PDB file of C-alpha atoms in Angstrom:
ATOM      1  CA  MET J 267     -10.652 -42.152  -4.894  1.00  0.00           C
ATOM      2  CA  ILE J 268      -7.717 -42.148  -2.420  1.00  0.00           C
ATOM      3  CA  ASN J 269      -8.268 -40.245   0.540  1.00  0.00           C
ATOM      4  CA  SER J 270      -6.279 -37.612   0.122  1.00  0.00           C
ATOM      5  CA  HIS J 271      -7.655 -34.648   2.435  1.00  0.00           C
ATOM      6  CA  ASN J 272      -5.062 -34.878   5.008  1.00  0.00           C
ATOM      7  CA  LEU J 273      -2.158 -33.668   2.291  1.00  0.00           C
ATOM      8  CA  ILE J 274      -0.806 -29.764   2.027  1.00  0.00           C
ATOM      9  CA  ILE J 275       1.286 -28.994  -0.535  1.00  0.00           C
ATOM     10  CA  PHE J 276       4.191 -26.044  -0.004  1.00  0.00           C
ATOM     11  CA  CYS J 277       5.982 -25.220  -3.243  1.00  0.00           C
ATOM     12  CA  ASP J 278       8.437 -22.588  -3.757  1.00  0.00           C
ATOM     13  CA  PHE J 279       7.992 -20.660  -6.919  1.00  0.00           C
ATOM     14  CA  ASP J 280      11.439 -19.020  -8.171  1.00  0.00           C
ATOM     15  CA  GLY J 281      13.195 -21.741 -10.142  1.00  0.00           C
ATOM     16  CA  THR J 282      10.400 -24.186  -8.857  1.00  0.00           C
ATOM     17  CA  VAL J 283       6.919 -22.567 -10.867  1.00  0.00           C
ATOM     18  CA  SER J 284       9.071 -20.859 -13.341  1.00  0.00           C
ATOM     19  CA  PRO J 285      11.905 -22.556 -14.115  1.00  0.00           C
ATOM     20  CA  ILE J 286      13.641 -19.569 -14.206  1.00  0.00           C
ATOM     21  CA  ASP J 287      14.387 -17.417 -10.856  1.00  0.00           C
ATOM     22  CA  ILE J 288      12.768 -14.389 -11.648  1.00  0.00           C
ATOM     23  CA  SER J 289      13.820 -12.602  -8.703  1.00  0.00           C
ATOM     24  CA  ASP J 290      17.368 -12.843  -9.526  1.00  0.00           C
ATOM     25  CA  GLU J 291      17.078 -11.878 -13.347  1.00  0.00           C
ATOM     26  CA  LEU J 292      14.782  -8.603 -12.295  1.00  0.00           C
ATOM     27  CA  PHE J 293      17.838  -7.756  -9.610  1.00  0.00           C
ATOM     28  CA  LYS J 294      20.926  -8.453 -12.657  1.00  0.00           C
ATOM     29  CA  LYS J 295      18.957  -5.891 -15.308  1.00  0.00           C
ATOM     30  CA  TYR J 296      18.045  -3.424 -12.022  1.00  0.00           C
ATOM     31  CA  GLY J 297      21.524  -3.531  -9.527  1.00  0.00           C
ATOM     32  CA  ASP J 298      24.330  -4.854  -8.519  1.00  0.00           C
ATOM     33  CA  PHE J 299      23.225  -8.321  -8.159  1.00  0.00           C
ATOM     34  CA  ASN J 300      26.671 -10.491  -8.653  1.00  0.00           C
ATOM     35  CA  LEU J 301      27.865  -8.376  -5.543  1.00  0.00           C
ATOM     36  CA  TYR J 302      25.048  -8.562  -2.902  1.00  0.00           C
ATOM     37  CA  GLN J 303      24.799 -12.150  -3.632  1.00  0.00           C
ATOM     38  CA  SER J 304      28.559 -13.577  -2.892  1.00  0.00           C
ATOM     39  CA  LYS J 305      28.001 -10.849   0.159  1.00  0.00           C
ATOM     40  CA  LEU J 306      24.706 -12.411   1.034  1.00  0.00           C
ATOM     41  CA  ARG J 307      26.221 -16.141   0.802  1.00  0.00           C
ATOM     42  CA  SER J 308      29.495 -15.019   2.794  1.00  0.00           C
ATOM     43  CA  GLY J 309      27.140 -13.934   5.746  1.00  0.00           C
ATOM     44  CA  GLU J 310      28.583 -10.426   5.245  1.00  0.00           C
ATOM     45  CA  ILE J 311      25.065  -9.573   4.610  1.00  0.00           C
ATOM     46  CA  THR J 312      21.467 -10.509   6.432  1.00  0.00           C
ATOM     47  CA  ILE J 313      18.886 -11.743   4.011  1.00  0.00           C
ATOM     48  CA  THR J 314      17.350  -8.244   4.901  1.00  0.00           C
ATOM     49  CA  ASP J 315      19.981  -6.080   3.851  1.00  0.00           C
ATOM     50  CA  TYR J 316      20.124  -7.826   0.790  1.00  0.00           C
ATOM     51  CA  TRP J 317      16.362  -7.152  -0.202  1.00  0.00           C
ATOM     52  CA  HIS J 318      17.234  -3.747   1.137  1.00  0.00           C
ATOM     53  CA  LYS J 319      20.511  -2.860  -0.829  1.00  0.00           C
ATOM     54  CA  LEU J 320      18.770  -4.600  -4.206  1.00  0.00           C
ATOM     55  CA  CYS J 321      15.535  -2.880  -3.780  1.00  0.00           C
ATOM     56  CA  ASP J 322      17.906   0.712  -3.444  1.00  0.00           C
ATOM     57  CA  TYR J 323      18.717   0.223  -7.450  1.00  0.00           C
ATOM     58  CA  LEU J 324      14.652  -0.222  -8.499  1.00  0.00           C
ATOM     59  CA  ASN J 325      13.762   3.425  -6.758  1.00  0.00           C
ATOM     60  CA  GLU J 326      16.806   4.477  -9.500  1.00  0.00           C
ATOM     61  CA  GLU J 327      15.848   2.840 -12.004  1.00  0.00           C
ATOM     62  CA  ALA J 328      11.982   1.225 -12.176  1.00  0.00           C
ATOM     63  CA  SER J 329       8.953   1.228 -11.059  1.00  0.00           C
ATOM     64  CA  ILE J 330       6.220  -1.020  -9.393  1.00  0.00           C
ATOM     65  CA  ASP J 331       4.581  -1.312 -12.635  1.00  0.00           C
ATOM     66  CA  ASP J 332       8.197  -1.960 -14.722  1.00  0.00           C
ATOM     67  CA  ILE J 333       8.336  -4.905 -12.131  1.00  0.00           C
ATOM     68  CA  ALA J 334       4.897  -6.773 -13.564  1.00  0.00           C
ATOM     69  CA  HIS J 335       5.947  -5.503 -16.853  1.00  0.00           C
ATOM     70  CA  PHE J 336       9.180  -7.489 -17.075  1.00  0.00           C
ATOM     71  CA  ILE J 337       7.917 -10.889 -15.937  1.00  0.00           C
ATOM     72  CA  GLU J 338       6.164 -10.698 -19.261  1.00  0.00           C
ATOM     73  CA  GLN J 339       9.313 -12.636 -20.720  1.00  0.00           C
ATOM     74  CA  PHE J 340       9.258 -15.390 -18.409  1.00  0.00           C
ATOM     75  CA  GLU J 341       7.110 -19.439 -18.851  1.00  0.00           C
ATOM     76  CA  ILE J 342       5.749 -21.414 -16.419  1.00  0.00           C
ATOM     77  CA  ASP J 343       6.759 -25.033 -15.904  1.00  0.00           C
ATOM     78  CA  ASN J 344       5.088 -26.932 -18.770  1.00  0.00           C
ATOM     79  CA  TYR J 345       3.438 -28.620 -16.447  1.00  0.00           C
ATOM     80  CA  PHE J 346       2.433 -26.867 -13.550  1.00  0.00           C
ATOM     81  CA  ILE J 347      -0.628 -25.944 -14.449  1.00  0.00           C
ATOM     82  CA  ASN J 348      -1.908 -29.485 -14.529  1.00  0.00           C
ATOM     83  CA  PHE J 349       0.015 -29.989 -11.374  1.00  0.00           C
ATOM     84  CA  VAL J 350      -3.007 -27.321  -9.719  1.00  0.00           C
ATOM     85  CA  ASP J 351      -5.368 -28.917 -11.906  1.00  0.00           C
ATOM     86  CA  PHE J 352      -4.365 -32.550 -10.427  1.00  0.00           C
ATOM     87  CA  CYS J 353      -4.796 -30.790  -6.592  1.00  0.00           C
ATOM     88  CA  ARG J 354      -8.317 -29.727  -7.304  1.00  0.00           C
ATOM     89  CA  LYS J 355      -9.566 -32.628  -8.607  1.00  0.00           C
ATOM     90  CA  TYR J 356      -7.746 -34.832  -5.382  1.00  0.00           C
ATOM     91  CA  ASN J 357      -8.910 -31.454  -3.079  1.00  0.00           C
ATOM     92  CA  ILE J 358      -5.673 -30.941  -1.842  1.00  0.00           C
ATOM     93  CA  GLU J 359      -4.182 -27.219  -0.594  1.00  0.00           C
ATOM     94  CA  LEU J 360      -1.674 -25.556  -2.853  1.00  0.00           C
ATOM     95  CA  ILE J 361       0.230 -22.957  -0.764  1.00  0.00           C
ATOM     96  CA  ILE J 362       3.098 -21.184  -2.635  1.00  0.00           C
ATOM     97  CA  LEU J 363       6.012 -20.174  -0.276  1.00  0.00           C
ATOM     98  CA  SER J 364       8.375 -17.700  -1.911  1.00  0.00           C
ATOM     99  CA  ASP J 365      11.192 -15.620  -0.426  1.00  0.00           C
ATOM    100  CA  GLY J 366      10.797 -13.088  -3.514  1.00  0.00           C
ATOM    101  CA  PHE J 367       8.264 -10.486  -4.493  1.00  0.00           C
ATOM    102  CA  ILE J 368       4.189 -10.489  -4.607  1.00  0.00           C
ATOM    103  CA  GLU J 369       4.740  -7.998  -6.843  1.00  0.00           C
ATOM    104  CA  TYR J 370       6.206  -9.935  -9.719  1.00  0.00           C
ATOM    105  CA  ILE J 371       4.587 -13.405  -8.245  1.00  0.00           C
ATOM    106  CA  LYS J 372       1.308 -12.274  -8.351  1.00  0.00           C
ATOM    107  CA  PRO J 373       1.458 -10.726 -12.223  1.00  0.00           C
ATOM    108  CA  PHE J 374       2.593 -14.061 -13.847  1.00  0.00           C
ATOM    109  CA  PHE J 375       0.220 -16.348 -11.978  1.00  0.00           C
ATOM    110  CA  ASN J 376      -2.705 -13.924 -13.832  1.00  0.00           C
ATOM    111  CA  LYS J 377      -0.334 -14.263 -16.945  1.00  0.00           C
ATOM    112  CA  PHE J 378      -1.001 -17.685 -16.528  1.00  0.00           C
ATOM    113  CA  GLY J 379      -5.047 -18.271 -15.275  1.00  0.00           C
ATOM    114  CA  LEU J 380      -4.270 -19.049 -12.310  1.00  0.00           C
ATOM    115  CA  ASN J 381      -5.623 -16.048 -10.060  1.00  0.00           C
ATOM    116  CA  ASN J 382      -6.789 -18.184  -6.651  1.00  0.00           C
ATOM    117  CA  ILE J 383      -3.693 -19.418  -5.963  1.00  0.00           C
ATOM    118  CA  LYS J 384      -2.789 -18.655  -1.898  1.00  0.00           C
ATOM    119  CA  ILE J 385       0.869 -16.946  -2.094  1.00  0.00           C
ATOM    120  CA  PHE J 386       3.016 -16.096   0.915  1.00  0.00           C
ATOM    121  CA  ALA J 387       5.595 -13.564  -0.255  1.00  0.00           C
ATOM    122  CA  ASN J 388       7.966 -10.528   0.994  1.00  0.00           C
ATOM    123  CA  LYS J 389       6.317  -7.184  -0.751  1.00  0.00           C
ATOM    124  CA  MET J 390       7.170  -4.022  -1.400  1.00  0.00           C
ATOM    125  CA  LYS J 391       5.623  -0.740  -0.856  1.00  0.00           C
ATOM    126  CA  TYR J 392       6.860   3.305  -1.197  1.00  0.00           C
ATOM    127  CA  ASN J 393       7.172   5.067   1.890  1.00  0.00           C
ATOM    128  CA  PRO J 394       7.797   7.146   0.248  1.00  0.00           C
ATOM    129  CA  LYS J 395      10.270   5.621  -1.281  1.00  0.00           C
ATOM    130  CA  LEU J 396      10.404   2.147  -2.708  1.00  0.00           C
ATOM    131  CA  SER J 397      11.235  -0.809  -0.041  1.00  0.00           C
ATOM    132  CA  PRO J 398      11.010  -4.039   0.956  1.00  0.00           C
ATOM    133  CA  ILE J 399       8.170  -5.433   3.699  1.00  0.00           C
ATOM    134  CA  PHE J 400       8.392  -8.574   5.592  1.00  0.00           C
ATOM    135  CA  PRO J 401       5.405  -9.775   6.890  1.00  0.00           C
ATOM    136  CA  PHE J 402       6.132 -13.391   7.225  1.00  0.00           C
ATOM    137  CA  ALA J 403       9.753 -12.486   9.323  1.00  0.00           C
ATOM    138  CA  SER J 404      10.549 -14.465  12.084  1.00  0.00           C
ATOM    139  CA  GLU J 405      13.199 -14.083  14.768  1.00  0.00           C
ATOM    140  CA  SER J 406      12.974 -17.539  16.199  1.00  0.00           C
ATOM    141  CA  CYS J 407      13.708 -19.052  13.287  1.00  0.00           C
ATOM    142  CA  LYS J 408      18.055 -18.992  12.259  1.00  0.00           C
ATOM    143  CA  CYS J 409      16.592 -19.621   8.477  1.00  0.00           C
ATOM    144  CA  ASN J 410      18.156 -17.471   5.648  1.00  0.00           C
ATOM    145  CA  CYS J 411      15.154 -16.359   4.630  1.00  0.00           C
ATOM    146  CA  ALA J 412      13.174 -13.105   4.737  1.00  0.00           C
ATOM    147  CA  SER J 413       9.841 -14.487   4.409  1.00  0.00           C
ATOM    148  CA  CYS J 414      10.019 -18.037   7.143  1.00  0.00           C
ATOM    149  CA  LYS J 415       8.921 -20.739   4.872  1.00  0.00           C
ATOM    150  CA  ARG J 416       8.749 -22.873   8.223  1.00  0.00           C
ATOM    151  CA  ASN J 417       6.554 -20.528  10.323  1.00  0.00           C
ATOM    152  CA  ILE J 418       4.199 -20.015   7.338  1.00  0.00           C
ATOM    153  CA  ILE J 419       3.562 -24.257   7.158  1.00  0.00           C
ATOM    154  CA  LEU J 420       3.343 -24.637  11.023  1.00  0.00           C
ATOM    155  CA  THR J 421       0.495 -21.593  10.600  1.00  0.00           C
ATOM    156  CA  ASP J 422      -1.447 -22.715   7.634  1.00  0.00           C
ATOM    157  CA  SER J 423      -0.788 -26.489   8.477  1.00  0.00           C
ATOM    158  CA  SER J 424      -2.880 -28.686  11.514  1.00  0.00           C
ATOM    159  CA  PRO J 425      -1.435 -31.517  13.336  1.00  0.00           C
ATOM    160  CA  GLU J 426      -2.863 -34.003  10.685  1.00  0.00           C
ATOM    161  CA  SER J 427      -2.070 -32.310   7.825  1.00  0.00           C
ATOM    162  CA  ILE J 428       0.804 -34.207   6.222  1.00  0.00           C
ATOM    163  CA  ILE J 429       2.882 -31.374   4.551  1.00  0.00           C
ATOM    164  CA  VAL J 430       4.320 -31.677   0.788  1.00  0.00           C
ATOM    165  CA  TYR J 431       7.632 -29.426  -0.382  1.00  0.00           C
ATOM    166  CA  VAL J 432       8.584 -28.686  -3.573  1.00  0.00           C
ATOM    167  CA  GLY J 433      11.491 -27.012  -3.904  1.00  0.00           C
ATOM    168  CA  ASP J 434      15.023 -26.105  -5.613  1.00  0.00           C
ATOM    169  CA  GLY J 435      17.466 -23.665  -3.629  1.00  0.00           C
ATOM    170  CA  TYR J 436      18.783 -21.826  -0.388  1.00  0.00           C
ATOM    171  CA  SER J 437      15.507 -20.382   1.233  1.00  0.00           C
ATOM    172  CA  ASP J 438      13.837 -23.760   1.416  1.00  0.00           C
ATOM    173  CA  TYR J 439      16.551 -25.359   3.362  1.00  0.00           C
ATOM    174  CA  CYS J 440      14.317 -25.296   6.598  1.00  0.00           C
ATOM    175  CA  ALA J 441      11.247 -25.337   5.203  1.00  0.00           C
ATOM    176  CA  VAL J 442      12.071 -28.924   4.396  1.00  0.00           C
ATOM    177  CA  ASN J 443      13.156 -30.057   7.361  1.00  0.00           C
ATOM    178  CA  HIS J 444       9.489 -29.842   8.742  1.00  0.00           C
ATOM    179  CA  SER J 445       8.159 -31.403   5.760  1.00  0.00           C
ATOM    180  CA  ASP J 446       7.310 -35.058   5.095  1.00  0.00           C
ATOM    181  CA  ILE J 447       7.427 -35.855   1.447  1.00  0.00           C
ATOM    182  CA  ILE J 448       9.635 -33.515  -0.787  1.00  0.00           C
ATOM    183  CA  PHE J 449      10.916 -32.668  -4.144  1.00  0.00           C
ATOM    184  CA  ALA J 450      13.663 -31.391  -4.807  1.00  0.00           C
ATOM    185  CA  LYS J 451      16.107 -29.983  -7.209  1.00  0.00           C
ATOM    186  CA  LYS J 452      19.357 -28.083  -7.868  1.00  0.00           C
ATOM    187  CA  ASN J 453      20.775 -26.728  -4.175  1.00  0.00           C
ATOM    188  CA  LEU J 454      17.929 -28.458  -2.520  1.00  0.00           C
ATOM    189  CA  LEU J 455      18.980 -31.869  -3.316  1.00  0.00           C
ATOM    190  CA  THR J 456      22.408 -31.934  -2.497  1.00  0.00           C
ATOM    191  CA  TYR J 457      21.471 -30.518   0.973  1.00  0.00           C
ATOM    192  CA  CYS J 458      18.854 -33.497   1.287  1.00  0.00           C
ATOM    193  CA  ASN J 459      21.348 -35.876   0.078  1.00  0.00           C
ATOM    194  CA  GLU J 460      23.947 -34.228   2.173  1.00  0.00           C
ATOM    195  CA  ASN J 461      22.069 -34.317   5.325  1.00  0.00           C
ATOM    196  CA  LYS J 462      20.354 -37.280   4.515  1.00  0.00           C
ATOM    197  CA  ILE J 463      16.506 -36.387   3.968  1.00  0.00           C
ATOM    198  CA  PRO J 464      14.490 -38.540   2.537  1.00  0.00           C
ATOM    199  CA  HIS J 465      13.436 -37.014  -1.202  1.00  0.00           C
ATOM    200  CA  TYR J 466      11.935 -37.107  -4.487  1.00  0.00           C
ATOM    201  CA  PRO J 467      14.039 -36.236  -7.339  1.00  0.00           C
ATOM    202  CA  TYR J 468      12.886 -34.374  -9.771  1.00  0.00           C
ATOM    203  CA  LYS J 469      13.196 -32.520 -13.313  1.00  0.00           C
ATOM    204  CA  SER J 470       9.399 -31.191 -13.689  1.00  0.00           C
ATOM    205  CA  PHE J 471       6.000 -31.053 -12.166  1.00  0.00           C
ATOM    206  CA  PHE J 472       5.649 -33.794 -15.043  1.00  0.00           C
ATOM    207  CA  ASP J 473       7.444 -36.117 -12.400  1.00  0.00           C
ATOM    208  CA  ILE J 474       5.826 -34.366  -9.366  1.00  0.00           C
ATOM    209  CA  LEU J 475       2.456 -34.732 -10.711  1.00  0.00           C
ATOM    210  CA  ASN J 476       3.400 -38.887 -11.354  1.00  0.00           C
ATOM    211  CA  ILE J 477       5.345 -39.298  -7.940  1.00  0.00           C
ATOM    212  CA  LEU J 478       2.149 -38.142  -5.865  1.00  0.00           C
ATOM    213  CA  LYS J 479      -0.270 -40.295  -7.786  1.00  0.00           C
ATOM    214  CA  LYS J 480       1.223 -43.390  -7.444  1.00  0.00           C
ATOM    215  CA  ILE J 481       2.036 -41.877  -3.731  1.00  0.00           C
ATOM    216  CA  ILE J 482      -1.907 -41.411  -3.526  1.00  0.00           C
ATOM    217  CA  ASP J 483      -2.789 -44.839  -5.442  1.00  0.00           C
ATOM    218  CA  ARG J 484      -1.223 -46.920  -3.038  1.00  0.00           C
ATOM    219  CA  ASN J 485      -2.167 -44.885  -0.059  1.00  0.00           C
ATOM    220  CA  ASN J 486       1.349 -44.592   0.910  1.00  0.00           C
ATOM    221  CA  ILE J 487       0.778 -41.169   2.722  1.00  0.00           C
ATOM    222  CA  LYS J 488       1.763 -40.860   5.745  1.00  0.00           C
ATOM    223  CA  LYS J 489       4.154 -38.324   7.822  1.00  0.00           C
ATOM    224  CA  ARG J 490       7.887 -38.094   8.412  1.00  0.00           C
ATOM    225  CA  ARG J 491       8.636 -38.750  12.234  1.00  0.00           C
ATOM    226  CA  GLN J 492      11.374 -36.298  12.378  1.00  0.00           C
ATOM    227  CA  ALA J 493       9.780 -33.454  10.269  1.00  0.00           C
ATOM    228  CA  GLU J 494       6.940 -34.492  12.679  1.00  0.00           C
ATOM    229  CA  LEU J 495       8.989 -33.607  15.860  1.00  0.00           C
ATOM    230  CA  LEU J 496      10.551 -30.943  14.335  1.00  0.00           C
ATOM    231  CA  ARG J 497       7.060 -29.005  13.440  1.00  0.00           C
ATOM    232  CA  LYS J 498       6.209 -29.587  16.977  1.00  0.00           C
ATOM    233  CA  GLN J 499       9.124 -28.539  18.716  1.00  0.00           C
ATOM    234  CA  ALA J 500       9.263 -25.413  16.528  1.00  0.00           C
ATOM    235  CA  PHE J 501       5.386 -24.380  17.298  1.00  0.00           C
ATOM    236  CA  GLU J 502       6.599 -24.783  20.985  1.00  0.00           C
ATOM    237  CA  ILE J 503       9.004 -22.245  20.251  1.00  0.00           C
ATOM    238  CA  GLU J 504       6.501 -19.662  18.401  1.00  0.00           C
TER     239      GLU J 504
END
């Protein structure tokens, strides 16, 4: 077996592990999602303002238990569990990065028996009402993300690591600039194409599995020079 111990995979959750963006669906049910989504995209409000405003509606209509129950209707990507098995077989660390909330992500994984996956995400707490907290926010990074995926990549990898990133949306833009092997779909695919960032398009984890197996079997595991330089610069700033 090819030694793949330097690989570390960072993976988005909403729209990626879960084909449906659960965060969007949650706030469509509890709150004025479309209004605040348009304000966020236009720059009228920041990402942290966005989450605060959407969580205000949860105080009126939903509890954390309601949120955990809400996820029962959603399915996982058909090949994600196979992907987890693949990572274990090749001794590759898999980490979930999300700008959503642990309160629905963790119950989602538990539902499918995936209890030991490492997750970085925003949180909710009662103090005295339900409010969002952002343990992984960054003041130095300009990404439109309350949970800074770039910084998590920096702190949870080593200089020897080869960073694999899997994502689909806006919150992944900054992260892919700092990643070596990229799997992209939807808005992230467009972003990579427009910014000439090398990537592999995918539709499901079936595609990712096949491509990664070929990369490992051919011993074609290598760093992307531009990403390596950006990681070094970001680490020095932080």
